[in-house]
Amino acid sequence: MTFRRATTNDTMPLSELSFRSKAYWGYDPQFMEACREDLTLRPEHFRSSAVYLLETDGGDIAGFYSLRPPGSGGSSDPVAELDSLFVAPEYIGRGYGKRLWSHMLATAAALRLPRIRIHSDPHAEAFYTKMGAVRIGEITSTVFPDRKLPLMELILTAY
């Protein structure tokens, strides 16, 4: 298993992986199509966020995460955000999510981030809780205004 920083060449494979990973949870086709835009990475995303992928020894992408530092991409938000953490469906349940999480924590430490906010999919909330994040509220879905998503936060340390 190898971690590497993702590049704009990874835009399509990572976008496809995020779509397949979300579909794993049994969402209907109409829901998935409505989410496609939000699940599509853009080249500018790689400039504003730390995006790392996990490759198997065979070269398959097992998963990836994207960590957006505070104030990146023109944002005025003072808190970092884990805006993606996806595992390819064929690798779910094998510990790859924990490996991605551990690598993300090391990246956050290197960036000296005191806390990370997570807009969680409801199906991922238990994973984030197990990893130490706590639910601090809800946030409105960017795709479906009537849908509320868990808003979570991980306190790392005070710098």
CSV table of C-alpha atoms in Angstrom, one decimal:
chain,number,residue,atom,x,y,z
A,1,MET,CA,0.0,0.0,0.0
A,2,THR,CA,1.3,3.4,-0.9
A,3,PHE,CA,0.1,6.9,-0.2
A,4,ARG,CA,0.8,9.6,-2.7
A,5,ARG,CA,-0.3,13.2,-3.3
A,6,ALA,CA,-3.1,13.3,-5.9
A,7,THR,CA,-2.6,15.4,-9.0
A,8,THR,CA,-5.0,16.8,-11.5
A,9,ASN,CA,-4.4,13.6,-13.6
A,10,ASP,CA,-6.4,11.9,-10.8
A,11,THR,CA,-9.5,14.0,-11.2
A,12,MET,CA,-11.6,11.5,-13.1
A,13,PRO,CA,-10.6,8.4,-11.3
A,14,LEU,CA,-11.2,10.0,-7.9
A,15,SER,CA,-14.5,11.5,-9.0
A,16,GLU,CA,-15.6,8.1,-10.2
A,17,LEU,CA,-14.4,6.4,-7.0
A,18,SER,CA,-16.4,8.9,-4.8
A,19,PHE,CA,-19.5,8.3,-6.9
A,20,ARG,CA,-19.2,4.5,-6.6
A,21,SER,CA,-18.4,4.7,-2.9
A,22,LYS,CA,-21.5,6.8,-2.1
A,23,ALA,CA,-23.6,4.5,-4.2
A,24,TYR,CA,-22.4,1.6,-2.1
A,25,TRP,CA,-24.9,2.7,0.6
A,26,GLY,CA,-27.9,1.9,-1.5
A,27,TYR,CA,-29.0,5.3,-2.6
A,28,ASP,CA,-31.4,5.3,-5.5
A,29,PRO,CA,-30.2,6.3,-9.0
A,30,GLN,CA,-32.1,9.7,-9.0
A,31,PHE,CA,-30.4,10.6,-5.7
A,32,MET,CA,-27.0,9.6,-7.0
A,33,GLU,CA,-27.4,11.6,-10.2
A,34,ALA,CA,-28.4,14.7,-8.1
A,35,CYS,CA,-25.1,14.2,-6.1
A,36,ARG,CA,-22.9,13.7,-9.1
A,37,GLU,CA,-21.8,17.4,-9.3
A,38,ASP,CA,-20.9,17.5,-5.6
A,39,LEU,CA,-18.9,14.3,-6.0
A,40,THR,CA,-16.9,15.5,-8.9
A,41,LEU,CA,-13.5,16.9,-8.2
A,42,ARG,CA,-12.2,19.8,-10.2
A,43,PRO,CA,-8.6,20.7,-10.9
A,44,GLU,CA,-8.7,23.7,-8.7
A,45,HIS,CA,-9.5,21.4,-5.8
A,46,PHE,CA,-6.0,20.0,-5.9
A,47,ARG,CA,-4.6,23.5,-5.4
A,48,SER,CA,-6.7,24.5,-2.4
A,49,SER,CA,-6.7,21.1,-0.6
A,50,ALA,CA,-4.3,18.4,0.5
A,51,VAL,CA,-5.6,15.4,-1.5
A,52,TYR,CA,-4.0,12.0,-0.9
A,53,LEU,CA,-4.8,8.7,-2.4
A,54,LEU,CA,-4.0,5.2,-1.2
A,55,GLU,CA,-2.9,2.8,-3.9
A,56,THR,CA,-2.7,-1.0,-3.6
A,57,ASP,CA,0.4,-2.9,-4.6
A,58,GLY,CA,-1.4,-3.6,-7.9
A,59,GLY,CA,-1.9,0.1,-8.6
A,60,ASP,CA,-5.6,0.2,-7.8
A,61,ILE,CA,-6.9,3.3,-5.9
A,62,ALA,CA,-8.3,1.9,-2.7
A,63,GLY,CA,-9.4,5.3,-1.5
A,64,PHE,CA,-8.6,9.0,-1.0
A,65,TYR,CA,-9.2,11.9,1.3
A,66,SER,CA,-9.2,15.7,0.8
A,67,LEU,CA,-8.3,18.0,3.6
A,68,ARG,CA,-9.0,21.7,3.1
A,69,PRO,CA,-7.0,24.0,5.4
A,70,PRO,CA,-8.6,27.1,6.9
A,71,GLY,CA,-9.0,30.0,4.5
A,72,SER,CA,-8.1,27.9,1.4
A,73,GLY,CA,-9.7,28.5,-1.9
A,74,GLY,CA,-10.9,32.0,-0.8
A,75,SER,CA,-12.9,30.6,2.1
A,76,SER,CA,-13.1,32.7,5.2
A,77,ASP,CA,-13.8,29.7,7.4
A,78,PRO,CA,-11.3,29.5,10.2
A,79,VAL,CA,-11.6,25.7,10.6
A,80,ALA,CA,-10.1,23.0,8.4
A,81,GLU,CA,-12.5,20.7,6.7
A,82,LEU,CA,-12.2,17.0,5.7
A,83,ASP,CA,-14.3,17.4,2.6
A,84,SER,CA,-13.8,13.9,1.2
A,85,LEU,CA,-12.8,10.5,2.6
A,86,PHE,CA,-13.9,7.7,0.3
A,87,VAL,CA,-13.0,4.0,0.1
A,88,ALA,CA,-13.6,2.1,-3.1
A,89,PRO,CA,-16.5,-0.3,-2.5
A,90,GLU,CA,-14.4,-3.4,-3.2
A,91,TYR,CA,-12.1,-2.3,-0.3
A,92,ILE,CA,-14.8,-1.3,2.3
A,93,GLY,CA,-14.4,-3.2,5.5
A,94,ARG,CA,-10.7,-4.0,5.1
A,95,GLY,CA,-9.2,-1.3,7.2
A,96,TYR,CA,-8.5,1.1,4.4
A,97,GLY,CA,-10.7,3.8,5.9
A,98,LYS,CA,-8.6,3.7,9.1
A,99,ARG,CA,-5.4,3.9,7.1
A,100,LEU,CA,-6.7,7.0,5.2
A,101,TRP,CA,-7.8,8.5,8.5
A,102,SER,CA,-4.3,7.9,10.1
A,103,HIS,CA,-2.6,9.5,7.1
A,104,MET,CA,-5.0,12.4,7.3
A,105,LEU,CA,-4.2,12.9,11.0
A,106,ALA,CA,-0.5,13.0,10.1
A,107,THR,CA,-1.2,15.6,7.4
A,108,ALA,CA,-3.2,17.7,9.8
A,109,ALA,CA,-0.4,17.6,12.3
A,110,ALA,CA,2.1,18.7,9.7
A,111,LEU,CA,-0.2,21.6,8.9
A,112,ARG,CA,-0.6,22.3,12.6
A,113,LEU,CA,-4.4,22.2,12.4
A,114,PRO,CA,-6.1,22.4,15.8
A,115,ARG,CA,-9.4,21.0,14.6
A,116,ILE,CA,-11.2,19.6,11.6
A,117,ARG,CA,-14.8,19.9,10.7
A,118,ILE,CA,-16.6,17.1,8.8
A,119,HIS,CA,-19.9,17.3,6.9
A,120,SER,CA,-20.7,13.6,7.2
A,121,ASP,CA,-22.9,11.4,5.1
A,122,PRO,CA,-25.3,9.7,7.6
A,123,HIS,CA,-23.8,6.3,6.7
A,124,ALA,CA,-20.3,7.5,7.7
A,125,GLU,CA,-21.1,9.1,11.0
A,126,ALA,CA,-20.4,5.9,13.0
A,127,PHE,CA,-16.9,5.6,11.4
A,128,TYR,CA,-16.1,9.2,12.2
A,129,THR,CA,-17.4,8.7,15.8
A,130,LYS,CA,-15.2,5.6,16.2
A,131,MET,CA,-12.2,7.7,14.9
A,132,GLY,CA,-12.8,10.3,17.7
A,133,ALA,CA,-14.9,13.0,16.0
A,134,VAL,CA,-18.0,14.2,17.8
A,135,ARG,CA,-21.3,15.4,16.4
A,136,ILE,CA,-21.7,19.1,16.9
A,137,GLY,CA,-24.9,19.7,15.0
A,138,GLU,CA,-26.5,19.3,11.6
A,139,ILE,CA,-25.9,21.0,8.2
A,140,THR,CA,-28.2,21.4,5.3
A,141,SER,CA,-27.3,19.3,2.2
A,142,THR,CA,-25.9,21.2,-0.7
A,143,VAL,CA,-27.9,19.0,-3.0
A,144,PHE,CA,-31.2,18.5,-1.2
A,145,PRO,CA,-32.3,21.5,1.0
A,146,ASP,CA,-34.7,19.3,3.0
A,147,ARG,CA,-31.9,16.8,3.9
A,148,LYS,CA,-29.9,17.4,7.1
A,149,LEU,CA,-26.4,15.9,7.4
A,150,PRO,CA,-24.4,15.3,10.6
A,151,LEU,CA,-21.9,18.1,11.3
A,152,MET,CA,-18.9,16.7,13.1
A,153,GLU,CA,-15.7,18.0,14.5
A,154,LEU,CA,-12.4,16.5,15.6
A,155,ILE,CA,-10.3,18.4,18.1
A,156,LEU,CA,-6.6,17.7,17.5
A,157,THR,CA,-4.7,20.0,19.8
A,158,ALA,CA,-4.4,23.7,20.6
A,159,TYR,CA,-1.4,25.3,19.0
